[in-house]
XYZ file of C-alpha atoms in Angstrom:
718
model
C 3.460 47.982 -18.127
C 2.867 44.565 -16.589
C 3.354 42.936 -19.987
C 6.687 44.729 -20.436
C 7.814 43.660 -16.969
C 6.760 40.073 -17.668
C 8.689 40.133 -20.941
C 11.822 41.322 -19.161
C 11.438 38.564 -16.569
C 11.073 35.945 -19.312
C 14.161 37.313 -21.035
C 16.105 37.104 -17.793
C 14.808 33.755 -16.551
C 13.760 31.886 -19.680
C 10.211 30.499 -19.630
C 9.713 31.058 -15.894
C 10.890 27.695 -14.573
C 14.119 29.168 -13.272
C 12.159 31.894 -11.516
C 9.876 29.334 -9.893
C 12.883 27.289 -8.828
C 14.473 30.332 -7.191
C 11.183 31.140 -5.505
C 11.014 27.573 -4.214
C 14.548 27.857 -2.835
C 13.683 31.138 -1.122
C 10.532 29.616 0.365
C 12.445 26.596 1.695
C 15.074 28.828 3.276
C 12.443 31.113 4.843
C 10.607 28.089 6.270
C 13.837 26.726 7.722
C 14.729 30.065 9.320
C 11.243 30.483 10.807
C 11.240 26.987 12.311
C 14.805 27.384 13.579
C 13.894 30.570 15.430
C 10.502 29.379 16.680
C 11.903 26.381 18.575
C 13.538 26.761 22.006
C 17.077 25.968 20.882
C 18.507 27.677 17.825
C 20.111 25.022 15.635
C 23.766 25.689 14.765
C 24.969 25.983 11.187
C 26.167 22.399 10.984
C 22.685 21.046 11.733
C 21.125 23.320 9.108
C 23.725 22.299 6.533
C 23.248 18.616 7.299
C 19.480 18.998 6.973
C 19.899 20.747 3.617
C 22.213 17.957 2.438
C 19.862 15.121 3.355
C 16.896 17.181 2.178
C 18.510 17.555 -1.248
C 18.802 13.775 -1.453
C 15.134 13.377 -0.524
C 14.268 16.090 -3.036
C 15.849 14.037 -5.809
C 13.867 10.992 -4.676
C 10.716 13.123 -4.710
C 11.484 14.186 -8.270
C 11.643 10.525 -9.268
C 8.243 9.926 -7.660
C 6.796 12.897 -9.525
C 8.302 11.705 -12.810
C 6.746 8.251 -12.538
C 3.430 9.688 -11.364
C 3.211 12.071 -14.301
C 4.148 9.323 -16.750
C 1.871 6.599 -15.336
C -0.547 8.357 -12.946
C 0.379 6.024 -10.097
C 2.152 6.490 -6.786
C 5.090 4.110 -6.933
C 5.258 2.476 -3.490
C 8.140 0.328 -4.743
C 10.382 3.355 -5.259
C 12.233 3.008 -1.946
C 12.793 -0.708 -2.575
C 14.123 0.034 -6.071
C 16.795 2.358 -4.711
C 17.616 0.110 -1.744
C 18.089 -2.982 -3.917
C 20.506 -1.260 -6.311
C 22.355 0.520 -3.493
C 22.740 -2.747 -1.562
C 24.367 -4.347 -4.595
C 26.916 -1.529 -4.858
C 27.665 -1.405 -1.112
C 27.990 -5.185 -0.826
C 30.472 -5.235 -3.716
C 32.516 -2.575 -1.937
C 32.472 -4.259 1.480
C 32.805 -7.884 0.347
C 34.964 -7.699 -2.786
C 36.677 -4.326 -2.096
C 35.731 -2.878 -5.471
C 36.645 0.781 -5.923
C 33.969 2.944 -4.297
C 33.474 5.239 -7.296
C 33.069 2.164 -9.509
C 30.480 0.841 -7.037
C 28.581 4.110 -7.315
C 28.462 3.804 -11.091
C 27.459 0.130 -10.938
C 24.689 0.891 -8.450
C 23.254 3.605 -10.722
C 23.360 1.279 -13.746
C 21.752 -1.503 -11.737
C 19.068 0.955 -10.612
C 18.311 1.714 -14.250
C 17.947 -2.027 -14.926
C 15.611 -2.356 -11.948
C 13.525 0.509 -13.340
C 13.437 -1.266 -16.696
C 12.199 -4.457 -15.025
C 9.533 -2.583 -13.054
C 8.283 -0.966 -16.256
C 8.132 -4.382 -17.956
C 5.948 -5.687 -15.107
C 3.658 -2.662 -14.909
C 3.190 -2.636 -18.690
C 1.023 -5.731 -18.173
C -1.397 -3.476 -16.294
C -1.794 -0.907 -19.071
C -5.584 -1.223 -19.224
C -6.101 -1.685 -15.485
C -7.427 1.108 -13.227
C -4.675 3.298 -11.792
C -5.523 2.262 -8.253
C -5.003 -1.389 -9.177
C -1.602 -0.549 -10.680
C -0.678 1.325 -7.504
C -1.546 -1.784 -5.496
C 0.675 -3.768 -7.885
C 3.614 -1.564 -6.864
C 3.042 -2.764 -3.284
C 3.678 -6.295 -4.490
C 6.789 -5.083 -6.304
C 7.994 -3.373 -3.122
C 7.726 -6.623 -1.180
C 9.352 -8.676 -3.903
C 12.266 -6.277 -4.350
C 12.647 -6.030 -0.559
C 12.938 -9.801 -0.386
C 15.597 -9.794 -3.113
C 17.506 -7.161 -1.153
C 17.635 -9.510 1.832
C 19.081 -12.251 -0.382
C 21.857 -10.112 -1.926
C 24.332 -10.452 1.009
C 24.041 -14.227 0.765
C 24.712 -14.201 -2.969
C 27.581 -11.695 -2.868
C 29.047 -12.829 0.438
C 28.889 -9.480 2.216
C 27.604 -8.453 5.663
C 23.920 -8.630 6.543
C 24.120 -5.587 8.817
C 25.431 -2.381 7.227
C 25.946 0.711 9.350
C 28.061 3.682 8.419
C 31.372 2.760 6.807
C 34.542 4.469 5.603
C 35.723 4.976 2.054
C 38.849 6.635 0.713
C 36.826 9.854 0.648
C 36.336 9.690 4.423
C 39.924 10.866 5.027
C 39.109 14.412 3.964
C 36.868 16.095 6.485
C 35.803 19.485 7.760
C 33.798 20.333 10.878
C 30.873 22.727 10.874
C 29.803 22.668 14.499
C 28.580 20.216 15.625
C 28.671 18.035 12.480
C 31.760 16.500 10.870
C 31.469 16.464 7.077
C 33.660 14.145 5.004
C 34.451 13.641 1.364
C 31.372 11.424 1.058
C 29.252 14.470 1.837
C 31.172 16.320 -0.870
C 30.078 13.619 -3.339
C 26.464 14.383 -2.419
C 27.091 18.114 -2.843
C 28.512 17.478 -6.326
C 26.056 14.793 -7.432
C 22.845 16.654 -6.599
C 23.508 19.728 -8.800
C 24.764 17.535 -11.628
C 21.621 15.400 -11.553
C 19.439 18.494 -11.388
C 21.256 20.059 -14.313
C 21.074 16.857 -16.332
C 17.335 16.415 -15.720
C 16.658 20.073 -16.541
C 18.586 19.937 -19.813
C 16.975 16.627 -20.755
C 13.397 17.687 -20.019
C 13.640 21.256 -21.329
C 16.143 21.138 -24.172
C 15.694 17.758 -25.899
C 12.958 16.361 -28.121
C 12.534 13.325 -25.848
C 12.100 15.601 -22.835
C 9.478 17.675 -24.627
C 7.662 14.492 -25.618
C 7.738 13.235 -22.015
C 6.216 16.512 -20.834
C 3.549 16.194 -23.525
C 2.722 12.666 -22.383
C 2.460 13.871 -18.791
C 0.084 16.683 -19.762
C -2.239 14.633 -21.985
C -1.438 10.990 -22.699
C -4.312 10.413 -25.135
C -3.450 13.463 -27.199
C 0.191 12.401 -27.295
C -0.888 9.030 -28.688
C -2.952 10.731 -31.382
C 0.061 12.850 -32.342
C 2.149 9.718 -32.896
C 4.425 10.133 -29.866
C 5.924 6.756 -28.792
C 4.351 6.807 -25.332
C 5.450 3.331 -24.285
C 9.110 3.895 -25.096
C 9.098 7.246 -23.344
C 7.433 5.723 -20.271
C 10.145 3.069 -20.194
C 12.774 5.806 -20.390
C 11.147 7.601 -17.436
C 11.253 4.432 -15.330
C 14.910 3.839 -16.188
C 15.776 7.412 -15.194
C 13.766 7.101 -11.979
C 15.504 3.833 -11.086
C 18.924 5.373 -11.623
C 18.051 8.456 -9.540
C 16.690 6.272 -6.707
C 19.861 4.173 -6.702
C 22.144 7.228 -6.761
C 20.409 9.020 -3.916
C 20.442 5.900 -1.736
C 24.014 4.798 -2.392
C 25.645 8.209 -1.899
C 24.034 8.441 1.550
C 25.119 4.939 2.589
C 28.614 5.778 3.988
C 27.180 8.187 6.550
C 23.698 6.729 7.151
C 24.230 3.045 6.418
C 21.707 0.695 4.842
C 18.859 -1.165 6.519
C 18.503 -4.627 4.981
C 14.898 -5.123 5.977
C 11.474 -5.052 4.418
C 10.600 -2.392 6.959
C 13.075 -0.023 5.326
C 10.833 0.506 2.287
C 8.070 2.638 3.873
C 10.548 4.463 6.143
C 12.826 5.390 3.238
C 9.903 6.408 1.048
C 8.129 8.673 3.568
C 10.304 11.868 3.327
C 10.338 11.800 -0.469
C 6.619 11.056 -0.511
C 5.946 14.081 1.695
C 7.930 16.359 -0.617
C 6.170 14.963 -3.700
C 2.736 15.477 -2.117
C 3.643 19.083 -1.258
C 4.421 19.525 -4.979
C 1.008 17.961 -5.754
C 2.789 15.165 -7.635
C 3.120 17.542 -10.573
C 5.985 20.079 -10.215
C 9.560 18.792 -10.304
C 11.240 22.000 -8.993
C 8.725 22.289 -6.180
C 9.312 18.651 -5.227
C 13.069 19.208 -4.959
C 12.879 22.387 -2.918
C 10.157 20.915 -0.734
C 12.560 18.056 -0.002
C 15.303 20.536 0.926
C 12.973 22.514 3.176
C 11.579 19.413 4.878
C 15.111 18.090 5.412
C 16.129 21.259 7.217
C 12.889 21.396 9.225
C 13.095 17.776 10.376
C 16.751 18.133 11.400
C 15.985 21.291 13.385
C 12.989 19.665 15.081
C 15.008 16.550 15.892
C 17.748 18.777 17.337
C 15.231 20.401 19.699
C 13.225 17.307 20.660
C 14.739 14.410 22.560
C 12.272 11.728 21.401
C 13.203 9.429 18.556
C 11.557 9.535 15.114
C 9.754 12.827 15.737
C 10.550 13.674 12.109
C 8.085 10.980 10.984
C 5.300 12.759 12.880
C 6.267 16.033 11.180
C 6.151 14.357 7.774
C 2.756 12.817 8.532
C 1.417 16.265 9.405
C 2.894 17.739 6.233
C 1.280 15.049 4.068
C -2.145 15.468 5.676
C -2.088 19.261 5.438
C -0.871 19.204 1.829
C -3.566 16.728 0.792
C -6.355 18.523 2.639
C -5.396 21.850 1.023
C -5.539 20.429 -2.497
C -8.512 21.484 -4.566
C -10.966 18.661 -5.216
C -11.716 17.741 -8.806
C -14.812 19.379 -10.294
C -15.299 16.692 -12.889
C -18.715 15.009 -12.958
C -17.217 11.770 -14.127
C -16.910 9.008 -11.592
C -13.187 8.812 -10.999
C -11.034 5.909 -9.917
C -11.486 6.776 -6.275
C -12.281 3.397 -4.769
C -11.010 -0.147 -4.904
C -13.530 -2.223 -6.838
C -11.377 -4.656 -8.809
C -11.883 -7.410 -6.264
C -15.654 -7.185 -6.363
C -17.951 -8.977 -3.963
C -18.381 -12.733 -4.312
C -21.711 -13.742 -5.849
C -24.127 -15.593 -3.575
C -25.635 -18.924 -4.514
C -28.760 -18.346 -6.664
C -31.994 -18.548 -4.685
C -33.347 -21.269 -6.982
C -30.545 -23.620 -5.870
C -29.817 -22.398 -2.365
C -32.430 -24.591 -0.647
C -31.827 -27.789 -2.573
C -30.869 -30.696 -0.287
C -27.582 -31.459 -2.036
C -26.542 -27.781 -1.997
C -27.392 -27.378 1.680
C -25.580 -30.614 2.523
C -22.480 -29.450 0.661
C -22.532 -26.085 2.453
C -22.845 -27.702 5.877
C -20.145 -30.222 5.032
C -17.693 -27.562 3.851
C -18.457 -25.404 6.878
C -17.925 -28.307 9.249
C -14.650 -29.208 7.544
C -13.431 -25.607 7.762
C -14.335 -25.226 11.444
C -13.027 -28.661 12.368
C -9.816 -28.168 10.459
C -9.226 -24.803 12.103
C -9.836 -26.163 15.619
C -7.610 -29.166 14.915
C -4.664 -27.037 13.771
C -3.036 -26.683 17.224
C -3.213 -30.463 17.704
C -2.022 -31.344 14.195
C 0.893 -28.911 14.087
C 2.090 -29.925 17.532
C 4.077 -27.993 20.150
C 5.877 -24.884 18.974
C 3.364 -24.063 16.241
C 0.592 -22.729 18.483
C 2.010 -19.222 18.401
C 1.997 -19.285 14.594
C -1.687 -20.235 14.675
C -2.450 -17.381 17.089
C -0.518 -14.870 14.993
C -2.297 -16.151 11.892
C -5.645 -15.520 13.614
C -4.601 -11.932 14.390
C -3.581 -11.450 10.758
C -6.883 -12.966 9.686
C -8.855 -10.482 11.777
C -6.884 -7.572 10.298
C -7.610 -9.020 6.847
C -11.335 -9.131 7.710
C -11.145 -5.455 8.684
C -9.623 -4.755 5.257
C -12.497 -6.632 3.591
C -14.938 -4.254 5.281
C -12.927 -1.097 4.640
C -11.353 -1.765 1.241
C -13.330 -4.623 -0.300
C -16.817 -3.357 0.559
C -16.353 0.366 1.222
C -13.604 0.853 -1.400
C -11.184 2.859 0.799
C -7.638 1.547 0.387
C -5.834 1.585 3.732
C -2.165 0.691 4.138
C -2.056 1.477 7.843
C -4.244 -1.140 9.520
C -1.399 -2.345 11.725
C -1.070 1.166 13.141
C -4.652 0.801 14.413
C -3.801 -2.696 15.626
C -0.774 -1.281 17.440
C -2.876 1.219 19.396
C -5.242 -1.589 20.353
C -2.321 -3.774 21.434
C -0.894 -1.061 23.690
C -4.282 -0.399 25.334
C -4.970 -4.089 25.949
C -1.448 -4.742 27.234
C -1.559 -1.766 29.621
C -4.903 -2.832 31.082
C -3.679 -6.395 31.615
C -0.253 -5.451 32.949
C -1.026 -2.405 35.098
C -4.714 -2.694 36.008
C -5.020 -6.503 36.043
C -8.201 -6.012 34.013
C -10.391 -8.767 32.697
C -9.241 -10.026 29.305
C -12.538 -9.362 27.556
C -12.672 -5.853 29.003
C -9.116 -5.260 27.758
C -9.988 -6.494 24.264
C -13.142 -4.360 24.219
C -11.042 -1.323 25.169
C -8.582 -2.238 22.411
C -11.451 -2.274 19.916
C -12.694 1.089 21.172
C -9.199 2.600 20.848
C -8.963 1.233 17.314
C -12.334 2.781 16.488
C -11.207 6.188 17.761
C -8.047 6.147 15.639
C -10.063 4.883 12.663
C -12.396 7.880 12.979
C -9.366 10.190 13.066
C -8.221 8.552 9.818
C -11.720 8.435 8.348
C -12.515 12.129 8.668
C -9.726 13.199 6.260
C -10.751 10.251 4.060
C -13.984 12.098 3.275
C -11.815 14.479 1.238
C -8.704 12.394 0.508
C -9.529 9.388 -1.644
C -8.063 6.667 -3.778
C -4.309 6.666 -4.203
C -3.703 9.577 -1.848
C -5.684 7.946 0.949
C -3.267 5.027 0.664
C -0.373 7.524 0.915
C -1.737 9.123 4.096
C -2.490 5.788 5.792
C 1.008 4.511 5.000
C 2.458 7.673 6.543
C 0.268 7.045 9.595
C 1.635 3.496 9.896
C 5.240 4.732 9.805
C 4.659 7.547 12.323
C 2.692 5.412 14.797
C 5.262 2.610 14.759
C 8.390 4.767 14.857
C 7.244 7.400 17.357
C 4.099 6.552 19.312
C 4.834 2.833 19.785
C 8.528 3.390 20.503
C 9.447 2.171 24.023
C 12.309 4.678 24.115
C 9.869 7.576 23.771
C 7.096 6.220 25.974
C 8.675 3.649 28.243
C 5.965 4.011 30.903
C 3.053 3.671 28.471
C 4.310 0.767 26.325
C 3.660 -2.659 27.931
C 7.040 -4.303 27.449
C 6.257 -7.510 29.337
C 3.069 -9.059 30.748
C 1.521 -12.480 31.327
C -1.485 -14.058 29.698
C -4.411 -14.321 32.113
C -6.449 -17.327 33.242
C -10.026 -17.413 31.941
C -12.819 -18.382 34.328
C -10.231 -19.881 36.702
C -9.960 -22.847 34.341
C -8.417 -21.960 30.967
C -4.800 -20.893 31.354
C -3.913 -18.904 28.245
C -0.232 -19.229 29.100
C -0.585 -22.669 27.536
C 0.078 -22.255 23.822
C -2.606 -24.686 22.694
C -5.315 -23.074 24.840
C -4.375 -19.624 23.580
C -4.446 -20.790 19.952
C -7.926 -22.279 20.448
C -9.083 -19.026 22.059
C -7.797 -17.009 19.082
C -9.562 -19.343 16.650
C -12.871 -18.972 18.495
C -12.523 -15.180 18.531
C -11.737 -15.180 14.806
C -14.819 -17.300 14.141
C -17.061 -14.939 16.106
C -15.636 -11.982 14.182
C -16.276 -13.693 10.852
C -19.844 -14.590 11.839
C -20.610 -11.007 12.897
C -19.110 -9.376 9.797
C -20.751 -11.913 7.459
C -24.134 -11.168 9.040
C -23.482 -7.464 8.574
C -22.829 -8.014 4.872
C -26.173 -9.761 4.422
C -27.965 -6.908 6.171
C -28.841 -3.517 4.751
C -25.643 -1.979 6.139
C -23.504 -4.220 3.939
C -25.519 -3.401 0.837
C -25.175 0.301 1.592
C -21.376 -0.011 1.788
C -21.157 -1.770 -1.566
C -23.554 0.674 -3.219
C -21.533 3.622 -1.945
C -18.358 2.046 -3.256
C -19.735 1.297 -6.714
C -21.404 4.665 -7.373
C -21.419 7.227 -4.597
C -23.432 9.816 -6.516
C -26.174 7.351 -7.432
C -26.322 6.093 -3.847
C -26.633 9.645 -2.535
C -29.416 10.321 -5.047
C -31.305 7.357 -3.554
C -31.080 8.982 -0.088
C -28.276 6.695 1.076
C -26.208 8.410 3.825
C -22.878 7.932 2.075
C -20.796 9.971 4.538
C -22.174 8.048 7.488
C -21.631 4.763 5.634
C -17.957 5.567 5.012
C -17.343 6.533 8.631
C -19.191 3.416 9.797
C -16.867 1.292 7.656
C -13.833 2.949 9.231
C -15.245 2.460 12.736
C -16.072 -1.216 12.210
C -12.702 -1.901 10.597
C -11.009 -0.051 13.451
C -12.789 -2.142 16.089
C -11.799 -5.409 14.408
C -8.190 -4.273 13.855
C -7.923 -3.007 17.447
C -9.071 -6.352 18.870
C -6.666 -8.121 16.518
C -3.835 -5.913 17.773
C -4.705 -6.861 21.348
C -4.546 -10.556 20.433
C -1.233 -10.000 18.655
C 0.283 -8.318 21.722
C -1.134 -11.063 23.953
C 0.512 -13.694 21.796
C 3.914 -11.973 21.956
C 3.359 -11.015 25.643
C 4.926 -7.617 24.972
C 5.011 -4.591 22.704
C 8.524 -3.691 21.619
C 10.468 -2.163 18.754
C 8.742 -2.736 15.401
C 6.104 -5.052 16.885
C 3.594 -3.354 14.573
C 5.951 -2.632 11.697
C 4.529 -0.755 8.663
C 5.636 -3.617 6.436
C 3.082 -5.822 8.230
C 0.331 -3.509 6.970
C 1.578 -4.055 3.418
C 1.899 -7.792 4.009
C -1.629 -8.288 5.333
C -3.019 -6.110 2.520
C -1.234 -8.367 0.024
C -2.662 -11.429 1.763
C -6.188 -10.052 1.515
C -5.816 -9.141 -2.172
C -4.314 -12.545 -2.987
C -7.233 -14.303 -1.334
C -9.906 -11.910 -2.550
C -10.515 -8.531 -0.978
C -14.261 -8.692 -1.578
C -14.775 -11.968 0.259
C -14.240 -12.844 3.929
C -13.426 -16.435 3.098
C -11.105 -15.352 0.313
C -9.175 -12.968 2.567
C -8.768 -15.695 5.209
C -7.683 -18.106 2.479
C -5.031 -15.618 1.378
C -3.737 -15.336 4.950
C -3.626 -19.109 5.278
C -1.834 -19.627 1.960
C 0.858 -17.025 2.680
C 1.325 -18.254 6.257
C 1.699 -21.831 5.032
C 4.122 -20.786 2.302
C 6.096 -18.787 4.865
C 6.309 -21.816 7.146
C 7.542 -24.002 4.284
C 9.846 -21.389 2.737
C 10.619 -18.838 5.486
C 13.463 -17.243 3.517
C 11.203 -16.350 0.612
C 8.126 -15.020 2.421
C 8.331 -11.541 0.898
C 8.915 -12.840 -2.619
C 5.947 -15.210 -2.339
C 3.624 -12.485 -1.032
C 4.865 -9.755 -3.385
C 5.109 -11.614 -6.662
C 2.037 -13.699 -5.775
C 0.096 -10.442 -5.482
C 1.263 -9.419 -8.966
C 0.297 -12.735 -10.528
C -3.144 -12.715 -8.925
C -3.825 -9.141 -10.040
C -2.969 -10.148 -13.598
C -4.737 -13.501 -13.790
C -7.479 -13.322 -11.161
C -8.218 -9.735 -10.055
C -10.729 -11.160 -7.589
C -8.064 -13.341 -5.974
C -8.276 -17.006 -5.083
C -11.913 -16.474 -4.140
C -12.688 -15.771 -7.797
C -11.221 -19.128 -8.836
C -13.219 -20.922 -6.140
C -16.384 -19.084 -7.200
C -15.879 -20.223 -10.787
C -15.451 -23.828 -9.622
C -18.565 -23.546 -7.429
C -20.632 -22.152 -10.308
C -19.518 -24.984 -12.551
C -20.697 -27.534 -9.998
C -23.973 -25.638 -9.530
C -24.575 -25.789 -13.288
C -24.367 -29.558 -13.074
C -26.892 -29.580 -10.228
C -29.213 -27.246 -12.154
C -28.954 -29.388 -15.291
C -29.718 -32.576 -13.346
C -32.741 -30.911 -11.742
C -33.918 -29.406 -15.023
C -33.711 -25.859 -13.669
C -32.910 -22.721 -15.647
C -30.730 -20.338 -13.622
C -29.860 -17.246 -15.707
C -27.169 -16.018 -13.301
C -25.221 -19.220 -13.898
C -25.667 -19.410 -17.684
C -25.547 -15.767 -18.752
C -21.788 -15.906 -19.262
C -21.902 -19.034 -21.424
C -21.597 -18.851 -25.193
C -24.648 -20.318 -26.987
C -24.186 -23.848 -28.280
C -25.359 -25.258 -31.638
C -28.441 -26.773 -30.036
C -29.306 -23.422 -28.481
C -29.042 -21.735 -31.882
C -31.284 -24.369 -33.495
C -33.881 -24.049 -30.749
C -33.931 -20.297 -31.210
C -34.460 -20.634 -34.970
C -37.374 -23.074 -34.433
C -39.113 -20.673 -32.036
C -38.717 -17.626 -34.276
C -41.806 -18.293 -36.555
C -44.058 -18.925 -33.549
C -42.931 -15.715 -31.901
C -43.627 -13.764 -35.073
C -47.151 -15.220 -35.244
C -47.797 -14.322 -31.604
C -46.619 -10.777 -32.105
C -49.310 -8.113 -31.475
C -48.199 -6.501 -34.710
C -49.470 -9.496 -36.660
C -47.867 -11.873 -39.123
C -44.710 -10.809 -40.787
C -43.675 -8.495 -37.956
C -39.997 -8.932 -37.377
C -38.955 -9.628 -33.833
C -35.364 -9.876 -32.697
C -34.898 -13.336 -31.236
C -31.866 -14.042 -29.105
C -30.587 -17.617 -28.966
C -31.475 -19.522 -25.820
C -28.712 -19.425 -23.273
C -29.638 -22.226 -20.906
C -30.103 -25.978 -21.344
C -33.605 -27.294 -22.107
């Protein structure tokens, strides 16, 4: 009987996808009705319709995220920037050159496809890289594309600030209380079903669509069957770029465009929430989840007076959806942690205590410390604040070394933790006139508390999805909790720097810069000592192989939480310094894009090395000072280049140079250091020496003369 009923359902609804889509629509509508009736004020029909409209747009964006994830197994953090760049080109052409609006829509979609083609060409270089590394590469793409978006108004000659604007479609309008809908909203209502229909026909009724679904299900098997995986992946990226451009540009007349790097995470968050609800797998579920979340967020915003409460709702949705997912039962060690950067190799013990090596280490250390302390004097007045801000960024980068480089947990929300620390320190200084060191200690404690809140879900959410949840945290904390409009009494909007020991007035820029440098040095010394201790070795062992570490009685859960706590303390203190430098906490002081920027800095320098991370911060800060217009392009595309050429960052290049110099020292001393020569190819002299020793080794064999022994050529000199 059940089989007969199932057959009738298949005959009525095809292979079941239509039935699931209708079920998703019904679920979204039921959720919207429940939320609308549970809140104090019942939202009118216009609010519900507007939420469904914007939710449909976010649902299409979520479908693009799911498409790229299924094709490449990465979360594309550059997706919002892809759509914004193409949409900005179309809107700027309309506003500056008065091109027909419908033509601008078409041009924006075509340009979005070209952007998707370019992104695929870049990511194809990472074909053999771990998926987490490729996901980090999309962060660099997001910054680079965001920087290009800022340059478009200058190239086209259009406005740099784009709010809502009128088109010829704006003349037709209808009011559904309390919202006025225009012809631009009608374009959305027509475009969404057409795109859905086109994607459905393409994926379900064409050979290319069937091949794309086969690639998504099992890429290796598709390769064995002769399916052109690379061409199909390129096609997916082109489609995703066009969908991202369409969904962004059709919403521009009513919502405007934000020409800022901060727009990337904010634009991506709703679509990311819908895609996570669909488990990054189901296209219909992603669309209807977007519709449902659009209605829910509009209804909540209608009932709550605070700004950006929708971001908090989306953060909760992402966390709940990720925590409810079933963990993998595979025994294979998955790509759950960041380990591409590695940990810099120490100097071999045979050379560490040589006089020339010790002298070089002391000399380099003295030059680094002296150069850092001389920066405020060399740069002169006006640059002290840049030095102080650079120190705050450096401390956040050090926290990322502990959390991501050593513990392997990728976090894209460190500036959210820094923001909480900045608010606590600023409040204590402004309202309680507390001692500065007490305020900074409280900032570190507040950062540790928030880090534990983040770290507990991280025990279940790992790898790429941990990065998703921390990015959502950064957006929600900045837009809602650190918003002076929502919490005007709690946010320190203006305060003075204190006087230390009745002698050092931190209101003086040079004194404050020196204070920040000293605090950064103490942080580096403490964290470096931790790495040399057992705690540091436990973190690295847990990152490299958690199961093996647990088998050796290593408390892996406690080690992970300890990494979050330590990183939270350092980031909280850094946030307090950052607020002290700006003397206030205002709108977007701790913008989510800063979390992406400092992560890029750390990866460029070397995420496994404290010195490398600080070097990355210094290089990007210096490049930003020399070329302020191109800061995002330098950080974003620099991250891509380093991931391709030097996965360990600039620290890897410096380590190679150091090892080359140490080989010269070892050769001059007549020492054999295997850790320095193991990666060298054997020379002709080494081969000859090995052949001369082979007869003697055979004679000395316990098996007697004529026993064959495998003799490897000598690797080292002498």
